Amino acid sequence: MTTLSAGLPELTAGRLAGSWQLDPYALVLVLLLGGLYAWGVVRLARRGERWPVARTVAFAGIGLGAIVVATMSGLAVYDHELFWPAAVQNIVLDLIAPLGLALGDPLALALRALDERTPTARWLRGALSGRVLRLLTFPLVSTVLVLSSELAIYFTPYFPTALRHGPLHELMYLQLLVVGCLFVLPMLTREALLPAWCSHPVRALLVLVDGLVDAVPGIVVMTSGTLIAGGWYTAHHRPWDPSPQLDQMIGGGLMLTIAELVGLPFLIAVFAEWVRSERGKTAALDARLDRELATVAAAPGVPDTPAGPDASSGTGAPAVPQPELTRPWWETDQGVVGDRFRRGGDS
């Protein structure tokens, strides 16, 4: 991490937007993730398959962009001078960057781009279905991991030690990003990482609960009477700085605000995936119904007008047996749409 100058000027909105520094570790991560994603999109394009542009924009613009802003913008330049830029850094890596990466659905892209016969594809599918990842992404476990990660950073010697040691600071960045992805990515991916009971309505409820949990660190930081990394920030206090107490209150308030603002688009994204999933199920049911009706219509010996159970031909011959008629799709569909149609028919 770049060593900061001892004489930074007063932080203003212009300096916050215009100050940048290179973080080589974060740059390598961004280039690696972006390169792999671009490879997957290009590979699909060469096979004549289309990957949604909106997902690519979300992955690169929101996901990777948030990592760049958190680690190389004015937030990173001033995070050793003031607490609130560091607090915003952490919440961006913990919430905004994972949401952007998840909206890009990199897991589905990887599985579509890879040849299923290759060892890499088999390894990836094995990892996604493995017990370790299933445990870490289990909704209650991942929520506790996000909360405990934030609290451990601020209320143990972890954060002040990271301010003194660059490599540990980079590890903290990576920890926040990975822990955030453990909760967000399974909620939005089309791959089955969550238990069968975790349907889209349940996911929406879990996102609401997670929004409440994400507010806890900000509230605790804002109201805490103990200064977080107080020794470090007191030693670096300058005449233009807010007091350490006010600095911490600003940081906690920004954490709370950003957490609540991110919760709404996250919930909207879950509902959008829910609608897409139901449309896919409906389209599959309609296609199956069309195939069954076509099979019945093409069956040999089926008269245009069905005969009654006692009907016979003019010669007294028994009636031609009729094929079993296809039941309406809503009577056999086990999904939400079919259940809704059946309840409507009973009322």
C-alpha positions as YAML, in Angstrom:
chain: A
units: angstrom
residues:
- id: 1
  name: MET
  ca: [0.00, 0.00, 0.00]
- id: 2
  name: THR
  ca: [1.26, 3.47, -0.84]
- id: 3
  name: THR
  ca: [2.82, 5.30, 2.11]
- id: 4
  name: LEU
  ca: [0.83, 8.45, 2.77]
- id: 5
  name: SER
  ca: [2.36, 11.85, 3.12]
- id: 6
  name: ALA
  ca: [2.51, 13.31, 6.61]
- id: 7
  name: GLY
  ca: [1.14, 16.66, 5.41]
- id: 8
  name: LEU
  ca: [-2.18, 15.98, 3.69]
- id: 9
  name: PRO
  ca: [-4.26, 19.09, 3.08]
- id: 10
  name: GLU
  ca: [-7.72, 19.61, 4.51]
- id: 11
  name: LEU
  ca: [-10.22, 17.15, 3.11]
- id: 12
  name: THR
  ca: [-12.82, 18.81, 0.90]
- id: 13
  name: ALA
  ca: [-15.36, 17.41, -1.55]
- id: 14
  name: GLY
  ca: [-13.07, 18.34, -4.44]
- id: 15
  name: ARG
  ca: [-10.05, 16.64, -2.89]
- id: 16
  name: LEU
  ca: [-12.11, 13.57, -2.01]
- id: 17
  name: ALA
  ca: [-13.18, 13.24, -5.65]
- id: 18
  name: GLY
  ca: [-9.84, 14.19, -7.18]
- id: 19
  name: SER
  ca: [-7.34, 12.36, -4.95]
- id: 20
  name: TRP
  ca: [-6.24, 8.93, -6.12]
- id: 21
  name: GLN
  ca: [-3.48, 6.48, -5.29]
- id: 22
  name: LEU
  ca: [-2.44, 3.15, -6.74]
- id: 23
  name: ASP
  ca: [-3.15, 0.01, -4.75]
- id: 24
  name: PRO
  ca: [-1.28, -2.77, -6.59]
- id: 25
  name: TYR
  ca: [-3.00, -5.59, -4.71]
- id: 26
  name: ALA
  ca: [-6.48, -4.28, -5.48]
- id: 27
  name: LEU
  ca: [-5.47, -3.57, -9.08]
- id: 28
  name: VAL
  ca: [-4.35, -7.18, -9.58]
- id: 29
  name: LEU
  ca: [-7.64, -8.45, -8.12]
- id: 30
  name: VAL
  ca: [-9.72, -6.15, -10.36]
- id: 31
  name: LEU
  ca: [-7.78, -7.13, -13.48]
- id: 32
  name: LEU
  ca: [-8.03, -10.83, -12.61]
- id: 33
  name: LEU
  ca: [-11.78, -10.77, -11.98]
- id: 34
  name: GLY
  ca: [-12.46, -8.53, -14.95]
- id: 35
  name: GLY
  ca: [-10.27, -10.63, -17.25]
- id: 36
  name: LEU
  ca: [-11.97, -13.88, -16.28]
- id: 37
  name: TYR
  ca: [-15.41, -12.36, -16.73]
- id: 38
  name: ALA
  ca: [-14.50, -10.93, -20.15]
- id: 39
  name: TRP
  ca: [-13.10, -14.32, -21.18]
- id: 40
  name: GLY
  ca: [-16.43, -15.97, -20.31]
- id: 41
  name: VAL
  ca: [-18.46, -13.40, -22.27]
- id: 42
  name: VAL
  ca: [-16.19, -13.70, -25.33]
- id: 43
  name: ARG
  ca: [-16.26, -17.50, -25.19]
- id: 44
  name: LEU
  ca: [-20.07, -17.50, -25.20]
- id: 45
  name: ALA
  ca: [-20.12, -14.99, -28.06]
- id: 46
  name: ARG
  ca: [-17.87, -17.23, -30.17]
- id: 47
  name: ARG
  ca: [-20.37, -20.07, -29.67]
- id: 48
  name: GLY
  ca: [-23.20, -17.82, -30.81]
- id: 49
  name: GLU
  ca: [-24.65, -17.43, -27.30]
- id: 50
  name: ARG
  ca: [-25.59, -14.05, -25.89]
- id: 51
  name: TRP
  ca: [-24.77, -12.87, -22.38]
- id: 52
  name: PRO
  ca: [-26.91, -9.97, -21.07]
- id: 53
  name: VAL
  ca: [-25.14, -6.62, -21.41]
- id: 54
  name: ALA
  ca: [-26.80, -5.38, -18.21]
- id: 55
  name: ARG
  ca: [-25.09, -8.12, -16.20]
- id: 56
  name: THR
  ca: [-21.70, -7.21, -17.65]
- id: 57
  name: VAL
  ca: [-22.25, -3.53, -16.85]
- id: 58
  name: ALA
  ca: [-23.29, -4.37, -13.28]
- id: 59
  name: PHE
  ca: [-20.27, -6.61, -12.72]
- id: 60
  name: ALA
  ca: [-17.74, -4.15, -14.16]
- id: 61
  name: GLY
  ca: [-19.34, -0.83, -13.26]
- id: 62
  name: ILE
  ca: [-20.81, -1.50, -9.83]
- id: 63
  name: GLY
  ca: [-18.79, -4.49, -8.62]
- id: 64
  name: LEU
  ca: [-15.27, -3.82, -9.86]
- id: 65
  name: GLY
  ca: [-15.87, -0.07, -9.83]
- id: 66
  name: ALA
  ca: [-16.75, -0.17, -6.14]
- id: 67
  name: ILE
  ca: [-13.51, -2.06, -5.39]
- id: 68
  name: VAL
  ca: [-11.51, 0.61, -7.24]
- id: 69
  name: VAL
  ca: [-13.26, 3.47, -5.45]
- id: 70
  name: ALA
  ca: [-12.84, 1.88, -2.02]
- id: 71
  name: THR
  ca: [-9.15, 1.06, -2.39]
- id: 72
  name: MET
  ca: [-7.74, 3.77, -4.67]
- id: 73
  name: SER
  ca: [-9.88, 6.92, -4.45]
- id: 74
  name: GLY
  ca: [-9.80, 9.75, -1.92]
- id: 75
  name: LEU
  ca: [-11.29, 7.35, 0.61]
- id: 76
  name: ALA
  ca: [-8.04, 5.36, 0.54]
- id: 77
  name: VAL
  ca: [-5.89, 8.50, 0.49]
- id: 78
  name: TYR
  ca: [-7.45, 9.82, 3.70]
- id: 79
  name: ASP
  ca: [-8.34, 6.58, 5.52]
- id: 80
  name: HIS
  ca: [-5.20, 6.88, 7.69]
- id: 81
  name: GLU
  ca: [-6.05, 10.49, 8.59]
- id: 82
  name: LEU
  ca: [-9.76, 10.25, 9.37]
- id: 83
  name: PHE
  ca: [-11.99, 7.43, 10.56]
- id: 84
  name: TRP
  ca: [-15.03, 8.16, 8.42]
- id: 85
  name: PRO
  ca: [-13.32, 7.55, 5.03]
- id: 86
  name: ALA
  ca: [-12.12, 4.19, 6.38]
- id: 87
  name: ALA
  ca: [-15.64, 3.35, 7.56]
- id: 88
  name: VAL
  ca: [-17.08, 4.17, 4.13]
- id: 89
  name: GLN
  ca: [-14.34, 2.09, 2.49]
- id: 90
  name: ASN
  ca: [-15.28, -0.92, 4.54]
- id: 91
  name: ILE
  ca: [-19.02, -0.69, 3.94]
- id: 92
  name: VAL
  ca: [-18.47, -0.26, 0.18]
- id: 93
  name: LEU
  ca: [-16.37, -3.44, 0.10]
- id: 94
  name: ASP
  ca: [-18.78, -5.30, 2.35]
- id: 95
  name: LEU
  ca: [-22.08, -4.36, 0.66]
- id: 96
  name: ILE
  ca: [-21.88, -2.43, -2.61]
- id: 97
  name: ALA
  ca: [-19.08, -4.36, -4.34]
- id: 98
  name: PRO
  ca: [-20.62, -7.81, -3.57]
- id: 99
  name: LEU
  ca: [-24.01, -6.62, -4.85]
- id: 100
  name: GLY
  ca: [-22.49, -5.45, -8.14]
- id: 101
  name: LEU
  ca: [-20.51, -8.67, -8.58]
- id: 102
  name: ALA
  ca: [-23.59, -10.79, -7.80]
- id: 103
  name: LEU
  ca: [-25.76, -8.89, -10.30]
- id: 104
  name: GLY
  ca: [-23.25, -9.97, -12.94]
- id: 105
  name: ASP
  ca: [-23.88, -13.63, -11.98]
- id: 106
  name: PRO
  ca: [-20.29, -14.77, -12.58]
- id: 107
  name: LEU
  ca: [-21.00, -18.34, -11.44]
- id: 108
  name: ALA
  ca: [-23.63, -18.93, -14.12]
- id: 109
  name: LEU
  ca: [-21.33, -17.33, -16.69]
- id: 110
  name: ALA
  ca: [-18.41, -19.55, -15.70]
- id: 111
  name: LEU
  ca: [-20.45, -22.76, -15.86]
- id: 112
  name: ARG
  ca: [-21.86, -21.85, -19.27]
- id: 113
  name: ALA
  ca: [-18.49, -20.82, -20.68]
- id: 114
  name: LEU
  ca: [-16.56, -23.85, -19.46]
- id: 115
  name: ASP
  ca: [-16.69, -27.16, -21.26]
- id: 116
  name: GLU
  ca: [-18.39, -29.58, -18.86]
- id: 117
  name: ARG
  ca: [-15.87, -32.28, -19.76]
- id: 118
  name: THR
  ca: [-12.87, -30.24, -18.57]
- id: 119
  name: PRO
  ca: [-11.38, -30.77, -15.09]
- id: 120
  name: THR
  ca: [-11.93, -27.06, -14.30]
- id: 121
  name: ALA
  ca: [-15.67, -27.34, -14.89]
- id: 122
  name: ARG
  ca: [-15.92, -30.51, -12.81]
- id: 123
  name: TRP
  ca: [-13.91, -28.90, -10.02]
- id: 124
  name: LEU
  ca: [-16.10, -25.79, -10.05]
- id: 125
  name: ARG
  ca: [-19.32, -27.81, -9.89]
- id: 126
  name: GLY
  ca: [-17.86, -29.93, -7.11]
- id: 127
  name: ALA
  ca: [-16.85, -26.82, -5.14]
- id: 128
  name: LEU
  ca: [-20.30, -25.24, -5.55]
- id: 129
  name: SER
  ca: [-21.99, -28.40, -4.26]
- id: 130
  name: GLY
  ca: [-19.39, -29.08, -1.54]
- id: 131
  name: ARG
  ca: [-20.22, -29.02, 2.15]
- id: 132
  name: VAL
  ca: [-17.83, -26.19, 3.03]
- id: 133
  name: LEU
  ca: [-19.34, -23.67, 0.62]
- id: 134
  name: ARG
  ca: [-22.88, -24.83, 1.42]
- id: 135
  name: LEU
  ca: [-22.19, -24.20, 5.10]
- id: 136
  name: LEU
  ca: [-20.62, -20.77, 4.55]
- id: 137
  name: THR
  ca: [-23.45, -19.64, 2.26]
- id: 138
  name: PHE
  ca: [-26.25, -21.00, 4.46]
- id: 139
  name: PRO
  ca: [-28.37, -17.87, 5.07]
- id: 140
  name: LEU
  ca: [-28.11, -17.67, 8.85]
- id: 141
  name: VAL
  ca: [-24.41, -18.56, 8.83]
- id: 142
  name: SER
  ca: [-23.50, -15.96, 6.20]
- id: 143
  name: THR
  ca: [-25.49, -13.25, 8.02]
- id: 144
  name: VAL
  ca: [-23.63, -13.97, 11.26]
- id: 145
  name: LEU
  ca: [-20.32, -13.93, 9.37]
- id: 146
  name: VAL
  ca: [-21.06, -10.47, 7.93]
- id: 147
  name: LEU
  ca: [-22.01, -9.04, 11.32]
- id: 148
  name: SER
  ca: [-19.15, -10.64, 13.24]
- id: 149
  name: SER
  ca: [-16.65, -9.56, 10.58]
- id: 150
  name: GLU
  ca: [-17.62, -5.91, 10.91]
- id: 151
  name: LEU
  ca: [-17.71, -5.94, 14.71]
- id: 152
  name: ALA
  ca: [-14.39, -7.78, 14.93]
- id: 153
  name: ILE
  ca: [-12.72, -5.14, 12.78]
- id: 154
  name: TYR
  ca: [-13.89, -2.22, 14.87]
- id: 155
  name: PHE
  ca: [-13.92, -3.61, 18.40]
- id: 156
  name: THR
  ca: [-10.73, -5.66, 18.49]
- id: 157
  name: PRO
  ca: [-7.11, -4.63, 17.83]
- id: 158
  name: TYR
  ca: [-7.61, -5.78, 14.22]
- id: 159
  name: PHE
  ca: [-8.32, -2.34, 12.71]
- id: 160
  name: PRO
  ca: [-5.60, -0.27, 14.46]
- id: 161
  name: THR
  ca: [-3.09, -3.02, 13.67]
- id: 162
  name: ALA
  ca: [-4.16, -2.97, 10.02]
- id: 163
  name: LEU
  ca: [-3.60, 0.79, 9.89]
- id: 164
  name: ARG
  ca: [0.03, 0.20, 10.92]
- id: 165
  name: HIS
  ca: [0.71, -2.75, 8.60]
- id: 166
  name: GLY
  ca: [-0.13, -2.47, 4.90]
- id: 167
  name: PRO
  ca: [-0.39, -6.21, 4.08]
- id: 168
  name: LEU
  ca: [-2.85, -6.74, 6.95]
- id: 169
  name: HIS
  ca: [-4.88, -3.79, 5.68]
- id: 170
  name: GLU
  ca: [-5.10, -5.46, 2.26]
- id: 171
  name: LEU
  ca: [-6.15, -8.72, 3.92]
- id: 172
  name: MET
  ca: [-8.91, -6.82, 5.72]
- id: 173
  name: TYR
  ca: [-10.15, -5.47, 2.39]
- id: 174
  name: LEU
  ca: [-10.27, -9.00, 0.96]
- id: 175
  name: GLN
  ca: [-12.03, -10.35, 4.05]
- id: 176
  name: LEU
  ca: [-14.80, -7.75, 3.79]
- id: 177
  name: LEU
  ca: [-15.31, -8.47, 0.09]
- id: 178
  name: VAL
  ca: [-15.38, -12.27, 0.46]
- id: 179
  name: VAL
  ca: [-17.68, -12.28, 3.50]
- id: 180
  name: GLY
  ca: [-20.08, -9.91, 1.76]
- id: 181
  name: CYS
  ca: [-20.15, -12.16, -1.32]
- id: 182
  name: LEU
  ca: [-20.97, -15.21, 0.79]
- id: 183
  name: PHE
  ca: [-24.36, -13.70, 1.59]
- id: 184
  name: VAL
  ca: [-25.18, -11.69, -1.55]
- id: 185
  name: LEU
  ca: [-24.01, -13.99, -4.35]
- id: 186
  name: PRO
  ca: [-26.17, -17.04, -3.46]
- id: 187
  name: MET
  ca: [-29.25, -14.80, -3.23]
- id: 188
  name: LEU
  ca: [-28.96, -13.56, -6.81]
- id: 189
  name: THR
  ca: [-27.22, -16.31, -8.78]
- id: 190
  name: ARG
  ca: [-29.16, -18.71, -10.96]
- id: 191
  name: GLU
  ca: [-27.09, -21.59, -9.60]
- id: 192
  name: ALA
  ca: [-28.62, -23.59, -6.74]
- id: 193
  name: LEU
  ca: [-26.34, -22.67, -3.83]
- id: 194
  name: LEU
  ca: [-29.08, -22.33, -1.23]
- id: 195
  name: PRO
  ca: [-31.26, -25.04, 0.38]
- id: 196
  name: ALA
  ca: [-34.45, -26.04, -1.46]
- id: 197
  name: TRP
  ca: [-36.63, -24.29, 1.11]
- id: 198
  name: CYS
  ca: [-34.96, -20.97, 0.36]
- id: 199
  name: SER
  ca: [-37.39, -19.90, -2.35]
- id: 200
  name: HIS
  ca: [-37.50, -16.36, -3.70]
- id: 201
  name: PRO
  ca: [-40.13, -15.19, -1.15]
- id: 202
  name: VAL
  ca: [-37.89, -16.55, 1.62]
- id: 203
  name: ARG
  ca: [-34.89, -14.81, 0.07]
- id: 204
  name: ALA
  ca: [-36.76, -11.51, 0.08]
- id: 205
  name: LEU
  ca: [-37.50, -12.00, 3.79]
- id: 206
  name: LEU
  ca: [-33.85, -12.83, 4.46]
- id: 207
  name: VAL
  ca: [-32.75, -9.67, 2.66]
- id: 208
  name: LEU
  ca: [-35.05, -7.63, 4.89]
- id: 209
  name: VAL
  ca: [-33.57, -9.28, 7.97]
- id: 210
  name: ASP
  ca: [-30.05, -8.75, 6.66]
- id: 211
  name: GLY
  ca: [-30.82, -5.07, 6.13]
- id: 212
  name: LEU
  ca: [-31.62, -4.78, 9.83]
- id: 213
  name: VAL
  ca: [-28.45, -6.68, 10.75]
- id: 214
  name: ASP
  ca: [-26.29, -4.50, 8.48]
- id: 215
  name: ALA
  ca: [-27.49, -1.45, 10.38]
- id: 216
  name: VAL
  ca: [-26.10, -2.77, 13.68]
- id: 217
  name: PRO
  ca: [-22.38, -1.98, 13.11]
- id: 218
  name: GLY
  ca: [-23.17, 1.59, 12.08]
- id: 219
  name: ILE
  ca: [-25.38, 2.16, 15.11]
- id: 220
  name: VAL
  ca: [-22.81, 0.64, 17.47]
- id: 221
  name: VAL
  ca: [-19.94, 2.66, 15.98]
- id: 222
  name: MET
  ca: [-21.94, 5.89, 16.04]
- id: 223
  name: THR
  ca: [-23.06, 5.53, 19.65]
- id: 224
  name: SER
  ca: [-19.95, 3.90, 21.12]
- id: 225
  name: GLY
  ca: [-18.25, 5.86, 23.88]
- id: 226
  name: THR
  ca: [-14.93, 4.18, 23.08]
- id: 227
  name: LEU
  ca: [-12.85, 5.61, 20.26]
- id: 228
  name: ILE
  ca: [-12.09, 3.08, 17.54]
- id: 229
  name: ALA
  ca: [-8.34, 3.14, 16.79]
- id: 230
  name: GLY
  ca: [-8.35, 6.16, 19.07]
- id: 231
  name: GLY
  ca: [-4.61, 6.16, 19.64]
- id: 232
  name: TRP
  ca: [-3.89, 6.21, 15.92]
- id: 233
  name: TYR
  ca: [-6.38, 8.91, 14.94]
- id: 234
  name: THR
  ca: [-5.65, 11.08, 17.96]
- id: 235
  name: ALA
  ca: [-1.95, 11.05, 17.08]
- id: 236
  name: HIS
  ca: [-2.78, 12.03, 13.49]
- id: 237
  name: HIS
  ca: [-5.30, 14.72, 14.43]
- id: 238
  name: ARG
  ca: [-4.86, 18.03, 12.62]
- id: 239
  name: PRO
  ca: [-6.39, 21.49, 13.14]
- id: 240
  name: TRP
  ca: [-8.71, 21.04, 10.16]
- id: 241
  name: ASP
  ca: [-9.95, 17.63, 11.31]
- id: 242
  name: PRO
  ca: [-13.21, 17.14, 13.16]
- id: 243
  name: SER
  ca: [-12.64, 15.92, 16.68]
- id: 244
  name: PRO
  ca: [-12.05, 12.14, 16.96]
- id: 245
  name: GLN
  ca: [-15.44, 11.75, 18.64]
- id: 246
  name: LEU
  ca: [-17.26, 13.65, 15.87]
- id: 247
  name: ASP
  ca: [-15.22, 11.83, 13.23]
- id: 248
  name: GLN
  ca: [-16.41, 8.49, 14.60]
- id: 249
  name: MET
  ca: [-20.03, 9.65, 14.77]
- id: 250
  name: ILE
  ca: [-19.86, 10.74, 11.12]
- id: 251
  name: GLY
  ca: [-18.35, 7.39, 10.15]
- id: 252
  name: GLY
  ca: [-21.02, 5.40, 11.99]
- id: 253
  name: GLY
  ca: [-23.79, 7.54, 10.49]
- id: 254
  name: LEU
  ca: [-22.44, 7.02, 6.97]
- id: 255
  name: MET
  ca: [-22.19, 3.27, 7.56]
- id: 256
  name: LEU
  ca: [-25.82, 3.19, 8.68]
- id: 257
  name: THR
  ca: [-27.01, 5.33, 5.77]
- id: 258
  name: ILE
  ca: [-25.20, 3.34, 3.09]
- id: 259
  name: ALA
  ca: [-26.36, 0.03, 4.56]
- id: 260
  name: GLU
  ca: [-29.98, 1.13, 4.44]
- id: 261
  name: LEU
  ca: [-29.67, 2.59, 0.93]
- id: 262
  name: VAL
  ca: [-28.14, -0.63, -0.42]
- id: 263
  name: GLY
  ca: [-30.93, -2.72, 1.09]
- id: 264
  name: LEU
  ca: [-33.60, -1.40, -1.30]
- id: 265
  name: PRO
  ca: [-31.84, -2.20, -4.62]
- id: 266
  name: PHE
  ca: [-30.83, -5.56, -3.17]
- id: 267
  name: LEU
  ca: [-34.48, -6.34, -2.42]
- id: 268
  name: ILE
  ca: [-35.52, -5.13, -5.89]
- id: 269
  name: ALA
  ca: [-32.89, -7.42, -7.45]
- id: 270
  name: VAL
  ca: [-34.28, -10.42, -5.54]
- id: 271
  name: PHE
  ca: [-37.81, -9.62, -6.72]
- id: 272
  name: ALA
  ca: [-36.55, -9.26, -10.31]
- id: 273
  name: GLU
  ca: [-34.94, -12.72, -10.09]
- id: 274
  name: TRP
  ca: [-38.20, -14.05, -8.66]
- id: 275
  name: VAL
  ca: [-40.19, -12.70, -11.63]
- id: 276
  name: ARG
  ca: [-37.64, -14.05, -14.11]
- id: 277
  name: SER
  ca: [-37.76, -17.48, -12.47]
- id: 278
  name: GLU
  ca: [-41.57, -17.64, -12.56]
- id: 279
  name: ARG
  ca: [-41.62, -16.56, -16.19]
- id: 280
  name: GLY
  ca: [-39.18, -19.32, -17.03]
- id: 281
  name: LYS
  ca: [-41.30, -21.91, -15.24]
- id: 282
  name: THR
  ca: [-44.46, -20.69, -16.99]
- id: 283
  name: ALA
  ca: [-42.77, -20.80, -20.40]
- id: 284
  name: ALA
  ca: [-41.53, -24.35, -19.74]
- id: 285
  name: LEU
  ca: [-45.02, -25.49, -18.67]
- id: 286
  name: ASP
  ca: [-46.62, -23.91, -21.74]
- id: 287
  name: ALA
  ca: [-44.08, -25.61, -24.00]
- id: 288
  name: ARG
  ca: [-44.75, -28.98, -22.33]
- id: 289
  name: LEU
  ca: [-48.51, -28.50, -22.67]
- id: 290
  name: ASP
  ca: [-48.13, -27.67, -26.37]
- id: 291
  name: ARG
  ca: [-46.11, -30.85, -26.91]
- id: 292
  name: GLU
  ca: [-48.71, -32.98, -25.11]
- id: 293
  name: LEU
  ca: [-51.58, -31.47, -27.08]
- id: 294
  name: ALA
  ca: [-49.70, -32.04, -30.33]
- id: 295
  name: THR
  ca: [-49.15, -35.68, -29.35]
- id: 296
  name: VAL
  ca: [-52.86, -36.18, -28.61]
- id: 297
  name: ALA
  ca: [-53.91, -34.53, -31.88]
- id: 298
  name: ALA
  ca: [-51.53, -36.73, -33.88]
- id: 299
  name: ALA
  ca: [-52.64, -40.00, -32.22]
- id: 300
  name: PRO
  ca: [-54.11, -42.49, -34.80]
- id: 301
  name: GLY
  ca: [-57.80, -43.46, -34.63]
- id: 302
  name: VAL
  ca: [-58.94, -40.36, -32.77]
- id: 303
  name: PRO
  ca: [-62.26, -39.09, -34.19]
- id: 304
  name: ASP
  ca: [-62.97, -35.38, -34.52]
- id: 305
  name: THR
  ca: [-65.99, -35.67, -32.18]
- id: 306
  name: PRO
  ca: [-65.39, -37.66, -29.02]
- id: 307
  name: ALA
  ca: [-67.83, -40.54, -28.53]
- id: 308
  name: GLY
  ca: [-69.71, -40.96, -25.29]
- id: 309
  name: PRO
  ca: [-68.99, -43.88, -23.00]
- id: 310
  name: ASP
  ca: [-71.97, -45.89, -24.42]
- id: 311
  name: ALA
  ca: [-71.67, -44.71, -28.00]
- id: 312
  name: SER
  ca: [-71.20, -47.29, -30.71]
- id: 313
  name: SER
  ca: [-70.94, -47.35, -34.45]
- id: 314
  name: GLY
  ca: [-73.93, -47.94, -36.66]
- id: 315
  name: THR
  ca: [-72.94, -51.56, -36.98]
- id: 316
  name: GLY
  ca: [-72.99, -52.11, -33.25]
- id: 317
  name: ALA
  ca: [-69.18, -52.13, -32.92]
- id: 318
  name: PRO
  ca: [-67.79, -50.76, -29.67]
- id: 319
  name: ALA
  ca: [-66.57, -47.18, -29.63]
- id: 320
  name: VAL
  ca: [-62.93, -46.43, -30.31]
- id: 321
  name: PRO
  ca: [-61.08, -45.95, -26.98]
- id: 322
  name: GLN
  ca: [-60.22, -42.32, -26.40]
- id: 323
  name: PRO
  ca: [-56.76, -41.21, -25.27]
- id: 324
  name: GLU
  ca: [-56.57, -39.65, -21.87]
- id: 325
  name: LEU
  ca: [-57.06, -35.94, -22.19]
- id: 326
  name: THR
  ca: [-54.28, -33.68, -20.98]
- id: 327
  name: ARG
  ca: [-55.10, -32.02, -17.70]
- id: 328
  name: PRO
  ca: [-54.81, -28.21, -17.55]
- id: 329
  name: TRP
  ca: [-51.27, -27.16, -16.63]
- id: 330
  name: TRP
  ca: [-52.38, -25.38, -13.46]
- id: 331
  name: GLU
  ca: [-53.70, -28.66, -12.05]
- id: 332
  name: THR
  ca: [-50.30, -30.32, -12.28]
- id: 333
  name: ASP
  ca: [-47.93, -27.39, -11.75]
- id: 334
  name: GLN
  ca: [-46.33, -27.53, -8.31]
- id: 335
  name: GLY
  ca: [-44.96, -23.99, -8.43]
- id: 336
  name: VAL
  ca: [-46.26, -20.66, -7.14]
- id: 337
  name: VAL
  ca: [-48.13, -19.81, -10.36]
- id: 338
  name: GLY
  ca: [-50.04, -23.10, -10.46]
- id: 339
  name: ASP
  ca: [-50.91, -22.84, -6.77]
- id: 340
  name: ARG
  ca: [-52.25, -19.34, -7.33]
- id: 341
  name: PHE
  ca: [-54.46, -20.54, -10.22]
- id: 342
  name: ARG
  ca: [-55.81, -23.45, -8.16]
- id: 343
  name: ARG
  ca: [-56.67, -21.19, -5.22]
- id: 344
  name: GLY
  ca: [-58.41, -18.79, -7.60]
- id: 345
  name: GLY
  ca: [-60.44, -21.62, -9.10]
- id: 346
  name: ASP
  ca: [-61.57, -22.84, -5.68]
- id: 347
  name: SER
  ca: [-62.73, -19.43, -4.52]
...
